[in-house]
Coordinates of C-alpha atoms and ligand atoms in Angstrom, one line a residue:
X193 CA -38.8 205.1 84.1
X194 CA -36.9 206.4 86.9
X195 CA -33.3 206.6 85.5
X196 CA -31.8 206.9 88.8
X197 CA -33.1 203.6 90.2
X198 CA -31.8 201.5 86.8
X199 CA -30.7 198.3 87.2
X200 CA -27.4 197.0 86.4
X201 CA -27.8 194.3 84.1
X202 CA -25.6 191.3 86.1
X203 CA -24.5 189.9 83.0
X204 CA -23.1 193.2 81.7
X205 CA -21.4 194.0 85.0
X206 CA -19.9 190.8 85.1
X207 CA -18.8 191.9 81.3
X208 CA -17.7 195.1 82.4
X209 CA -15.8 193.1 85.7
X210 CA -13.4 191.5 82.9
X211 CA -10.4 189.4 84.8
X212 CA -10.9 191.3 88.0
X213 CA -9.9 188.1 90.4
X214 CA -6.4 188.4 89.1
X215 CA -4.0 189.3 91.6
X216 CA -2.9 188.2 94.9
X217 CA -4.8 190.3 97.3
X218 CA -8.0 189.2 98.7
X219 CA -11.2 188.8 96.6
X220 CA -13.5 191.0 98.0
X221 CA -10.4 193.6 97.3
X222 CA -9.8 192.8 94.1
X223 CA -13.7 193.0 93.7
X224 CA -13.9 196.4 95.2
X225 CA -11.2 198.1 93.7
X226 CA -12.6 196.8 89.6
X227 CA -15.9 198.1 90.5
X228 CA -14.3 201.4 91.5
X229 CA -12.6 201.7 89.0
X230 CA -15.7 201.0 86.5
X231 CA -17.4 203.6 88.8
X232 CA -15.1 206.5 88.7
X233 CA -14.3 205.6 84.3
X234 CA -18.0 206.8 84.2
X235 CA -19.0 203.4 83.0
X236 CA -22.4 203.1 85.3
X237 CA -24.5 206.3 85.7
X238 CA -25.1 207.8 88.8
X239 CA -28.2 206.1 91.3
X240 CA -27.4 202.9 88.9
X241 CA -28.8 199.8 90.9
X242 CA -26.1 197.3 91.4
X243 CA -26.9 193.6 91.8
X244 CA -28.4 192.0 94.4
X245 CA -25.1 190.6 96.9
X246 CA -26.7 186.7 96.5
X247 CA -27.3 187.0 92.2
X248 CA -23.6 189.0 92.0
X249 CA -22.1 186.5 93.7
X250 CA -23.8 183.8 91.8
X251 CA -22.8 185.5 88.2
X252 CA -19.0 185.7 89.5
X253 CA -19.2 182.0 91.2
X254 CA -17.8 183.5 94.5
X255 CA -18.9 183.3 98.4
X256 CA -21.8 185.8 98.9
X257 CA -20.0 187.2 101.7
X258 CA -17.3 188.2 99.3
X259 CA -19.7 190.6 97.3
X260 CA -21.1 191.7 100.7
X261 CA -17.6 192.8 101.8
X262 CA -17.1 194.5 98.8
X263 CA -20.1 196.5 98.5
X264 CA -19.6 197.5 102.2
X265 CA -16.3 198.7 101.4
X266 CA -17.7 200.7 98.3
X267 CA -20.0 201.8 100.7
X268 CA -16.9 203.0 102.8
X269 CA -15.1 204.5 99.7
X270 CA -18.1 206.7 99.0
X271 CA -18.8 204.9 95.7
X272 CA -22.2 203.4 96.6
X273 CA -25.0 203.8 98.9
X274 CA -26.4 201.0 100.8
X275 CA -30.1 201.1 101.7
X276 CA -32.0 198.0 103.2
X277 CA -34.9 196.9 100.9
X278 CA -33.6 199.3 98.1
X279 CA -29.9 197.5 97.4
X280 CA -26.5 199.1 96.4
X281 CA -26.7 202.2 94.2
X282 CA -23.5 203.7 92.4
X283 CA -23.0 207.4 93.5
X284 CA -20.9 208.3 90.5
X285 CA -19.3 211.8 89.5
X286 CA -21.1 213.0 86.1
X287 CA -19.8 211.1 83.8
X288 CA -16.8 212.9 81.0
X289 CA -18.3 214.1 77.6
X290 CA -16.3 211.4 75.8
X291 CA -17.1 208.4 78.0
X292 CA -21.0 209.2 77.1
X293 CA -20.5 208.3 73.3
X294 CA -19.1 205.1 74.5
X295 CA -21.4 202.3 74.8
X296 CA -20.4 200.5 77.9
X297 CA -20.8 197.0 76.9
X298 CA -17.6 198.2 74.1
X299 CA -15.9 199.2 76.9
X300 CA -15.8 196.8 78.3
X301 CA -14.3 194.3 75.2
X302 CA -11.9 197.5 74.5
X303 CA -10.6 198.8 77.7
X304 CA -8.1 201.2 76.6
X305 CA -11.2 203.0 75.4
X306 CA -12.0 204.2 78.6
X307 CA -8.2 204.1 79.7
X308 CA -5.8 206.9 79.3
X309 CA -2.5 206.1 78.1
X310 CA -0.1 208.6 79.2
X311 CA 3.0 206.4 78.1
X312 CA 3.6 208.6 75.2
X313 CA 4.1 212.6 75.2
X314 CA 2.2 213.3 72.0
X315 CA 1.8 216.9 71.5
X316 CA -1.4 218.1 70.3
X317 CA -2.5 220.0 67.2
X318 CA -1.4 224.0 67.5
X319 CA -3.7 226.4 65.4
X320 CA -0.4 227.6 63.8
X321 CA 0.5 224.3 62.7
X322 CA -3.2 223.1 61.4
X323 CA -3.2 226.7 59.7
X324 CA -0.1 225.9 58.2
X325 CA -1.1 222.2 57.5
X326 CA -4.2 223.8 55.4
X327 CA -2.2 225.5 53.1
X328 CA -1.5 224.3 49.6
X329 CA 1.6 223.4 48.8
X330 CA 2.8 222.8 45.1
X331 CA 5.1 220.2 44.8
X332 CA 4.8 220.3 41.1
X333 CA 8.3 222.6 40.6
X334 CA 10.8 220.2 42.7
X335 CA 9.4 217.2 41.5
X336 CA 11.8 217.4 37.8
X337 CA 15.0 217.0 39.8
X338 CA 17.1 214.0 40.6
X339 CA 17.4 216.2 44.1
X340 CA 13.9 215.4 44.8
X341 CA 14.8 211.8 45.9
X342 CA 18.4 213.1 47.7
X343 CA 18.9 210.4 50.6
X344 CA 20.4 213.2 52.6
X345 CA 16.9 215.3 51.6
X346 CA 15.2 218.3 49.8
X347 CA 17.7 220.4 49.3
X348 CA 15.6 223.8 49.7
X349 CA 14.9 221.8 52.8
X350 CA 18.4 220.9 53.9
X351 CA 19.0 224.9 53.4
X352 CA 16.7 225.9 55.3
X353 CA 17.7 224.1 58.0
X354 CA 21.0 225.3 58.4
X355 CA 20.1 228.8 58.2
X356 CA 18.0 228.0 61.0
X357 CA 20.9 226.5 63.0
X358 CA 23.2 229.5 62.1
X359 CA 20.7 231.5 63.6
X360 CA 20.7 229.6 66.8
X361 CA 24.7 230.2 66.7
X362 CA 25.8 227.2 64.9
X363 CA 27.9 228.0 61.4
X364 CA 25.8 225.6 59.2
X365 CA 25.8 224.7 55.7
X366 CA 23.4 222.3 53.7
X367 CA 25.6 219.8 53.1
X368 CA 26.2 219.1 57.3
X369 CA 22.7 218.3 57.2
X370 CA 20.8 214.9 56.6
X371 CA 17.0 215.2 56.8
X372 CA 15.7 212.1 58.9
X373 CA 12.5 210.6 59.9
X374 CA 12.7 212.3 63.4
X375 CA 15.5 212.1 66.0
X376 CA 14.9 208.6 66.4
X377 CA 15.8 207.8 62.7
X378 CA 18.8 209.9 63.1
X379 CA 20.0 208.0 66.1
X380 CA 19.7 204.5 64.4
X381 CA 21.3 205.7 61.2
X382 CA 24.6 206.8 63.7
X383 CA 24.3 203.9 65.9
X384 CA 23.9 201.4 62.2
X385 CA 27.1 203.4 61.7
X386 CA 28.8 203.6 64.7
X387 CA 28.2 200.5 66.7
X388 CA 28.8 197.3 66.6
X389 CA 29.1 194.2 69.5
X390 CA 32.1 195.4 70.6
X391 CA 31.0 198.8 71.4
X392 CA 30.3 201.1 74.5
X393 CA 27.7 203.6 74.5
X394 CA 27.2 206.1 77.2
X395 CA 23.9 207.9 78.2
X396 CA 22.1 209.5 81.1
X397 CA 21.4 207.0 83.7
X398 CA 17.6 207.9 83.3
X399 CA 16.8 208.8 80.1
X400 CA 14.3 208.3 77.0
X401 CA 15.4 205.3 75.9
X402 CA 15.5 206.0 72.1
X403 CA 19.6 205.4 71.8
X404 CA 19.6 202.7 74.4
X405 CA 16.7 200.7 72.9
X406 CA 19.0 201.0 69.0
X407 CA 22.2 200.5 70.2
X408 CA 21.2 197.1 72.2
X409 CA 19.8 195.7 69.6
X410 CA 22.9 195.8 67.2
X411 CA 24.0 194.0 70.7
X412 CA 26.7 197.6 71.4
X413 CA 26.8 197.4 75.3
X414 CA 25.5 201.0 77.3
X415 CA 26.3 202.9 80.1
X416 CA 24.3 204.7 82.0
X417 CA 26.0 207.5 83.5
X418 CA 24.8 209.3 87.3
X419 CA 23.0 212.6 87.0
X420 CA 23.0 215.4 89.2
X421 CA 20.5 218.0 89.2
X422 CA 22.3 220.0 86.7
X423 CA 22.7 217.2 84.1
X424 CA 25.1 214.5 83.7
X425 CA 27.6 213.7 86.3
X426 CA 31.2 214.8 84.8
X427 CA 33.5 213.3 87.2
X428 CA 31.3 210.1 86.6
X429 CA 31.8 210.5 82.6
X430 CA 35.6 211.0 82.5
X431 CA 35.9 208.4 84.7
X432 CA 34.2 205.8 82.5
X433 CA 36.1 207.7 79.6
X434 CA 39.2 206.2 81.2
X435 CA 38.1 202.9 81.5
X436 CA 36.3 202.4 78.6
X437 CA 36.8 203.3 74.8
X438 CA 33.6 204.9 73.9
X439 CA 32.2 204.7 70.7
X440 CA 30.1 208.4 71.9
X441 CA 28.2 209.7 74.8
X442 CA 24.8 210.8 73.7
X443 CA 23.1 213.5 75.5
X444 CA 20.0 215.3 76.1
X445 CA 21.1 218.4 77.9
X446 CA 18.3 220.9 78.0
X447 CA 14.7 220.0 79.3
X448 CA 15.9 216.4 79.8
X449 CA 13.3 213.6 79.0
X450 CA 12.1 212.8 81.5
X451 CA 13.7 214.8 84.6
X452 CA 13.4 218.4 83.0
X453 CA 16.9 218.7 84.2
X454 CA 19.3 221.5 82.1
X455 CA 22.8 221.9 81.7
X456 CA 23.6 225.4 82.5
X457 CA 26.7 226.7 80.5
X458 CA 29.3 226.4 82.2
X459 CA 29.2 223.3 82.4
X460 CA 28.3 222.5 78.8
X461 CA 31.2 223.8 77.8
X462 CA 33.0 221.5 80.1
X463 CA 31.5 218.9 78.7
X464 CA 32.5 219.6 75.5
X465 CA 36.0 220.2 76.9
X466 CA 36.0 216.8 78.2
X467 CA 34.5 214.7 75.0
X468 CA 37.2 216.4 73.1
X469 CA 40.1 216.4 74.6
X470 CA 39.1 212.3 75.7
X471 CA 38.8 212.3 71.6
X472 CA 35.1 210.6 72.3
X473 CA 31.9 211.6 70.0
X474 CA 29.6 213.9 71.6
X475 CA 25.7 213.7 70.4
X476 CA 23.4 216.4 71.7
X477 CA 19.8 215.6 70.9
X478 CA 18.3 219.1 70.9
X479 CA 14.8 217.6 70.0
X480 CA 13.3 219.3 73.5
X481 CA 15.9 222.3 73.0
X482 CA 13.8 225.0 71.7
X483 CA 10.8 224.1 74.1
X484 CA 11.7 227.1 77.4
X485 CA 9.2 228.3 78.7
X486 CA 11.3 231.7 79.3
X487 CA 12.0 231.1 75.7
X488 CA 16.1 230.8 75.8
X489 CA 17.1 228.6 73.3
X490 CA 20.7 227.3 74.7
X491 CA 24.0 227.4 71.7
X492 CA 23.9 224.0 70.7
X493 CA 27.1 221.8 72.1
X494 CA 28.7 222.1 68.6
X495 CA 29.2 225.8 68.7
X496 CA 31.2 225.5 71.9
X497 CA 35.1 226.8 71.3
X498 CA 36.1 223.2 71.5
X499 CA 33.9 221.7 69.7
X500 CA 34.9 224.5 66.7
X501 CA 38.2 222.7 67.3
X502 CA 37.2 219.7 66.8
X503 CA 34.0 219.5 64.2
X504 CA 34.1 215.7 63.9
X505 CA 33.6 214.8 67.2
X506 CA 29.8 216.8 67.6
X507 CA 26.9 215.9 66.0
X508 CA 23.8 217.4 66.5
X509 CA 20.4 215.9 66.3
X510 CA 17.2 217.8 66.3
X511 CA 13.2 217.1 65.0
X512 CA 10.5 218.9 64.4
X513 CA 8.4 216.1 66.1
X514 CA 7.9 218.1 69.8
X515 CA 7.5 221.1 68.6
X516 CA 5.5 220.9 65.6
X517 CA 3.7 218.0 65.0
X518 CA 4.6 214.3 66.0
X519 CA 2.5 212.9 62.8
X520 CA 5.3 214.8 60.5
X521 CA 8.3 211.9 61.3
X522 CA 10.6 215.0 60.2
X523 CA 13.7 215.5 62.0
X524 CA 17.5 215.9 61.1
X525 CA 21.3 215.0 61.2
X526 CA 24.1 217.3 61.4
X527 CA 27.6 216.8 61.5
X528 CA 30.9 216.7 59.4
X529 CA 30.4 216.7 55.6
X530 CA 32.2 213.6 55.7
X531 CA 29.8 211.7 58.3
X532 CA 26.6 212.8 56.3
X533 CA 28.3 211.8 53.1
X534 CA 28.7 208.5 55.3
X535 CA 25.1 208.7 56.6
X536 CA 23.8 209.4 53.2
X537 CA 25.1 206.1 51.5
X538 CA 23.5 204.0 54.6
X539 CA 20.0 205.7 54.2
X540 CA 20.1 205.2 51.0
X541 CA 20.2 201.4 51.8
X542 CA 17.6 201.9 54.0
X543 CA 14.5 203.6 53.0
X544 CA 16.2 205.0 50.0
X545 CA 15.3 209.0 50.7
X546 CA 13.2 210.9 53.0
X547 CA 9.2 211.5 51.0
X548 CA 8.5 215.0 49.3
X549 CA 5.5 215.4 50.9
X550 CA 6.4 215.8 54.8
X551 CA 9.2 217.9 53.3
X552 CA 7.2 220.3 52.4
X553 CA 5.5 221.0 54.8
X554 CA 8.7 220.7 57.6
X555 CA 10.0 223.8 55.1
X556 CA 7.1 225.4 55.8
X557 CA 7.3 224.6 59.3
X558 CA 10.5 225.5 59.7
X559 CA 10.0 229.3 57.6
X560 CA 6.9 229.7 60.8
X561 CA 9.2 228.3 63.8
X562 CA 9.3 230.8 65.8
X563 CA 5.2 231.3 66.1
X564 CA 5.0 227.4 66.5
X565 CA 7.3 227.5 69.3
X566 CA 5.7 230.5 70.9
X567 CA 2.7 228.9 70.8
X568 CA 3.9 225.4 72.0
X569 CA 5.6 226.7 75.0
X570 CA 2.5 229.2 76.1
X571 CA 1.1 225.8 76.1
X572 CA 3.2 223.7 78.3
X573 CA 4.5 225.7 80.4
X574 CA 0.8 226.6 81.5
X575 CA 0.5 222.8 81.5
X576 CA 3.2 222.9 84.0
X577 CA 1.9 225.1 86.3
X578 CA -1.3 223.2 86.7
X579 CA 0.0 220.0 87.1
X580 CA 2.2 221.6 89.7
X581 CA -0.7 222.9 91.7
X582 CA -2.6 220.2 91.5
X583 CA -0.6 217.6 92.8
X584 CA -0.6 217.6 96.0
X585 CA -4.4 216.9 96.3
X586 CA -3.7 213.7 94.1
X587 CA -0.5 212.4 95.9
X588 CA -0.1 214.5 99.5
X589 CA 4.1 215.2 99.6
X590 CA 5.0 214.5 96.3
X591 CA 7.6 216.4 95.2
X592 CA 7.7 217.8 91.2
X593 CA 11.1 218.2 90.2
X594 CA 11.7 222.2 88.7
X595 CA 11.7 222.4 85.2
X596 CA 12.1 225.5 82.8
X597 CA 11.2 223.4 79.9
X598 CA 10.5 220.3 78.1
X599 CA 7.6 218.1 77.4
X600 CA 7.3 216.2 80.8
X601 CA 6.8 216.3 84.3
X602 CA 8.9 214.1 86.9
X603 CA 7.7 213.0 90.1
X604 CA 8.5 211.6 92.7
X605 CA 6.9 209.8 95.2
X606 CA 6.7 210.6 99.2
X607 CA 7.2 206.5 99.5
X608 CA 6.0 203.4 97.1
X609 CA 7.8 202.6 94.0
X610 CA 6.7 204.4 90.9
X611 CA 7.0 201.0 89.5
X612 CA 3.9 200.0 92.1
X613 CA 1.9 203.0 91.7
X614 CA 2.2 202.7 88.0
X615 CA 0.4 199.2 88.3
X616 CA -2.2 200.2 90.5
X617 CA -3.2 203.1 88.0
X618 CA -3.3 200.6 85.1
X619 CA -6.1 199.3 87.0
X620 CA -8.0 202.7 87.5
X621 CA -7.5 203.5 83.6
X622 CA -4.3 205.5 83.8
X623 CA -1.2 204.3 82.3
X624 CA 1.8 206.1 83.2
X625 CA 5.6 205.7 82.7
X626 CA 7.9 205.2 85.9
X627 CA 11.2 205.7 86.1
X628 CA 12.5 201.9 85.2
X629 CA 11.0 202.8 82.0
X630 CA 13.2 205.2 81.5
X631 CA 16.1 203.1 82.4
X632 CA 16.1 203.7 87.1
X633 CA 15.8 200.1 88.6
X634 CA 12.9 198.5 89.9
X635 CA 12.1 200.2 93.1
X636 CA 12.8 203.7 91.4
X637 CA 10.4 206.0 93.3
X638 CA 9.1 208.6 90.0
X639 CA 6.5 208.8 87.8
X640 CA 6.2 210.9 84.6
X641 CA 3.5 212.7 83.4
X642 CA 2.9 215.0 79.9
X643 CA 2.5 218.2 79.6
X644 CA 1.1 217.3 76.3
X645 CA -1.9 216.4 77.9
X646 CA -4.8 218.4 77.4
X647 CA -6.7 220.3 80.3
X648 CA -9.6 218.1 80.3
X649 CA -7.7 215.0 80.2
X650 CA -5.6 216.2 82.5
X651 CA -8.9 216.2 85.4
X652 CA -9.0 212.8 84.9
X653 CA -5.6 211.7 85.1
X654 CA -5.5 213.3 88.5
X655 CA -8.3 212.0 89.5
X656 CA -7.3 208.1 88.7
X657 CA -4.0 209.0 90.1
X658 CA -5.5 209.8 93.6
X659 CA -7.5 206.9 93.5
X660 CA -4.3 204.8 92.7
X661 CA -2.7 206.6 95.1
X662 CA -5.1 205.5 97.8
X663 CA -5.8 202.5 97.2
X664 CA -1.6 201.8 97.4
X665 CA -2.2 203.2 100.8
X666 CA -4.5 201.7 101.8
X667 CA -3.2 198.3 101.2
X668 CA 0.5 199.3 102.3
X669 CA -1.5 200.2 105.7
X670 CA -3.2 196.9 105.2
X671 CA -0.1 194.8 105.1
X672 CA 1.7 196.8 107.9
X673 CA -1.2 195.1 110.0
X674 CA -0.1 191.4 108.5
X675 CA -3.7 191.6 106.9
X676 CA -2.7 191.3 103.4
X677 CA -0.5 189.8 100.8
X678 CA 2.4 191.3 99.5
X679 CA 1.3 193.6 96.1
X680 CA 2.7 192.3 92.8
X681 CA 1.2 192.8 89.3
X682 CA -1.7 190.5 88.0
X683 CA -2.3 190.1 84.2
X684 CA -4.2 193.4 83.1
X685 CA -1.3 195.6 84.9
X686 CA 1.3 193.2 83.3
X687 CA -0.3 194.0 80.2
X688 CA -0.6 197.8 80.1
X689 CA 2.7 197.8 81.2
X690 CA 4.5 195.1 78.4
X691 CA 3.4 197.6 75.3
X692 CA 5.4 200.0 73.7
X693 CA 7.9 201.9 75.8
X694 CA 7.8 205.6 77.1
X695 CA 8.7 208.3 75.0
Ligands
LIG968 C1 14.6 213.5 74.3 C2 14.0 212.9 73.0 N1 14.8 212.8 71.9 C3 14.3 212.3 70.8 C4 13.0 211.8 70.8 C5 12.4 211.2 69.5 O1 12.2 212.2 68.6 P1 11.4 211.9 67.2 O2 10.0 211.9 67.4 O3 11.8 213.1 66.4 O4 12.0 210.7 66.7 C6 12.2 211.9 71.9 C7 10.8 211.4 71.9 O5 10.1 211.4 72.9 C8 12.7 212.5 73.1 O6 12.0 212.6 74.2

């Protein structure tokens, strides 16, 4: 059989077509841009013979001319060719390795399959840490002791940890530290403890939305303070300090999820200066601290003269998550004895005590930090640098904001809301945070992308992007002429956007 002239079973394109007619702009549109979409997702192989215009049109119970329109404009795109007497045939790209494993009539039941969901910065396996991850690990001699099941965690653990932390300038002993399932556990445990409806919260006025998310569901009320680009604005913050009795400001200061922004110095210790002396609890989640690319690690908040002054009003959260490995869900607390004396009694109402096993193996994490975060910067930064150079060719005049560091990559757009862009990718496979998911309103004009992404992946991100990218154009240019409708969300975008939030 000739595999280039295959035909296109109508029943499994129309399968593969899904809810396509969803949305406001015209059919043949909407048409066009679902069969791109299954085009460029490597879903039909290239010289694939499409459907005759009249049995297409038939299948999807629409006007003939509407399949016409939207072959034509296939045609246009450089997704098809059209040849009289020998029909519409795709002109794909070769299709990824992974896509070829997946039958296409499951894609099309399961489309996340074939979409890439870039909501989540999940870093990927290092050699160092599967190495490490290998290794035995006898749990048999802590087992015998009531310390085994501490709420505030495995001692050799907790020790660990604070050596750790001295090292990075911070005076640290076991008992200021409370092992946690990741930063995010840590940040409920302080809010559970901290918060309640009468209180104010501030944060950065983009942010990951981990402490916003915790404190308004106990129903605490946040504030989102202005950011310049070297971190939170501190005119802005002592002016809300005067106007409102803040329960604590929680910060990510270094690498900033998502902007990549970094406090320098300076003006840390200012900050510092001006939490204490407002008597207001600082929190400084270091969680993307230790991830420079130039390798600097900055002296956590806590180690600043005031806060050496003042002990009870710093606490310091930090993870192993980034880093290491997000399947560990091993992080930690510290602060005052006296707060994780507090924090200890509510965990223990909670889940009781952190498990042995992850323990283990974040001591053994911990003992091989340094290579890990050798090896996880190499790697982003690198990722950095690519997604850098390759951007322009996916969104002409987009400007990448500078990082030094961090897990993410903030964009923003030459015009369009990120909001809008994000929609339209949903529809080419890609789903990507923008800012409002980060806390920016609606017409917020960045995306975010990984840099936990692999390089592969990465290829095809970019591509979907530029097709997104286009195809906002295109209809922007569209309704400049009065030819279209205005561009809102249908059902599939509404629901790759309504899952879990950004992270
Ligand atoms: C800045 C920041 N802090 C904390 C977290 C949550 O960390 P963990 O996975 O340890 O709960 C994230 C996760 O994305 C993050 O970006």
């Amino acid at each position: 059989m000739d595999h280039t002239a295959r035909r296109v079973n109508p029943g499994r394109l129309q399968l593969l077509l899904g809810a396509w007619s969803e949305g406001r702009d015209p059919l043949y549109r909407l048409l066009t841009d679902r069969l791109e979409q299954i085009v460029t997702a490597g879903l039909l192989d290239d010289g694939d013979r499409l459907p005759s215009e009249r049995e297409l049109a038939r299948r999807l119970s629409v006007a003939r001319g509407t399949v016409v329109r939207a072959y034509d404009e296939l045609a246009r795109r450089g997704r098809v060719t059209r040849t009289r007497g020998s029909g519409t045939n795709v002109r794909a790209t070769p299709r990824p390795k992974r896509a070829e494993a997946t039958p296409a009539a499951t894609a099309a039941f399961v489309e996340p399959t074939w979409s890439l969901d870039l909501r989540i910065a999940r870093p990927s396996m290092l050699e160092s840490v599967a190495d490490l991850l290998d290794r035995p690990m006898s749990v048999a001699p802590l087992m015998a002791g009531a310390e085994a099941s501490d709420p505030a965690g495995l001692p050799q653990l907790r020790e660990s940890i604070a050596d750790l932390m001295t090292r990075e300038g911070l005076s640290t002993s076991p008992d200021h530290i409370l092992v946690t399932n990741g930063a995010q556990h840590g940040a409920t445990l302080l809010a559970m403890q901290l918060v309640d409806r009468r209180a104010h919260v501030a944060v950065e006025e983009v942010t990951w939305p981990g402490f916003a998310d915790t404190v308004g569901r106990i129903g605490g009320r946040i504030h989102r303070v202005p950011m310049t680009p070297t971190g939170i604005d501190l005119d802005a913050l002592a002016s809300l300090q005067q106007r409102v009795d803040l329960s604590f400001v929680a910060l990510n200061p270094h690498h900033h999820n998502p902007t990549g922004t970094t406090m320098p110095d300076r003006r840390r210790e200012e900050l510092s200066n001006l939490t204490t002396r407002a008597q207001t609890l600082l929190v400084e989640d270091r969680v993307l601290a230790r991830l420079s690319f130039n390798g600097r690690v900055p002296l956590p908040l806590a180690a600043h003269a005031a806060a050496r002054q003042r002990p009870d009003l710093h606490v310091t959260l930090d993870s192993l998550t980034k880093v290491a490995w997000p399947g560990l869900r091993i992080g930690w607390l510290r602060a005052t004895r006296a707060t994780v004396q507090q924090l200890r009694t509510l965990r223990a109402i909670t889940d009781f005590a952190p498990p042995m096993q992850p323990q283990l193996t974040a001591l053994a994490f911990v003992d091989h930090l340094d290579q890990i975060v050798e090896e996880r910067t190499t790697q982003l930064a690198s990722r950095w640098t690519e997604i850098r150079d390759a951007l322009d060719a996916a969104i002409p005049d987009a400007q990448i904001h500078h990082a030094t560091g961090g897990i993410a990559c903030w964009i923003r757009l030459p015009r369009h809301s990120g909001n809008h862009l994000a929609a339209k990718a949903a529809t080419y496979g890609l789903t990507i945070p923008s800012g409002s998911d980060f806390g920016a309103p609606d017409d917020d004009q960045h995306i975010r992308l990984p840099l936990t992404i692999d390089s592969s992946e990465l290829q095809t991100a970019l591509e979907r992007l530029q097709h997104a990218w286009r195809s906002l154009e295109t209809s922007a240019l569209g309704r400049a002429g009065g030819g279209d409708h205005q561009p809102h969300l249908n059902s599939h975008d509404r629901a790759c956007h309504a899952g879990e939030p950004a992270t």
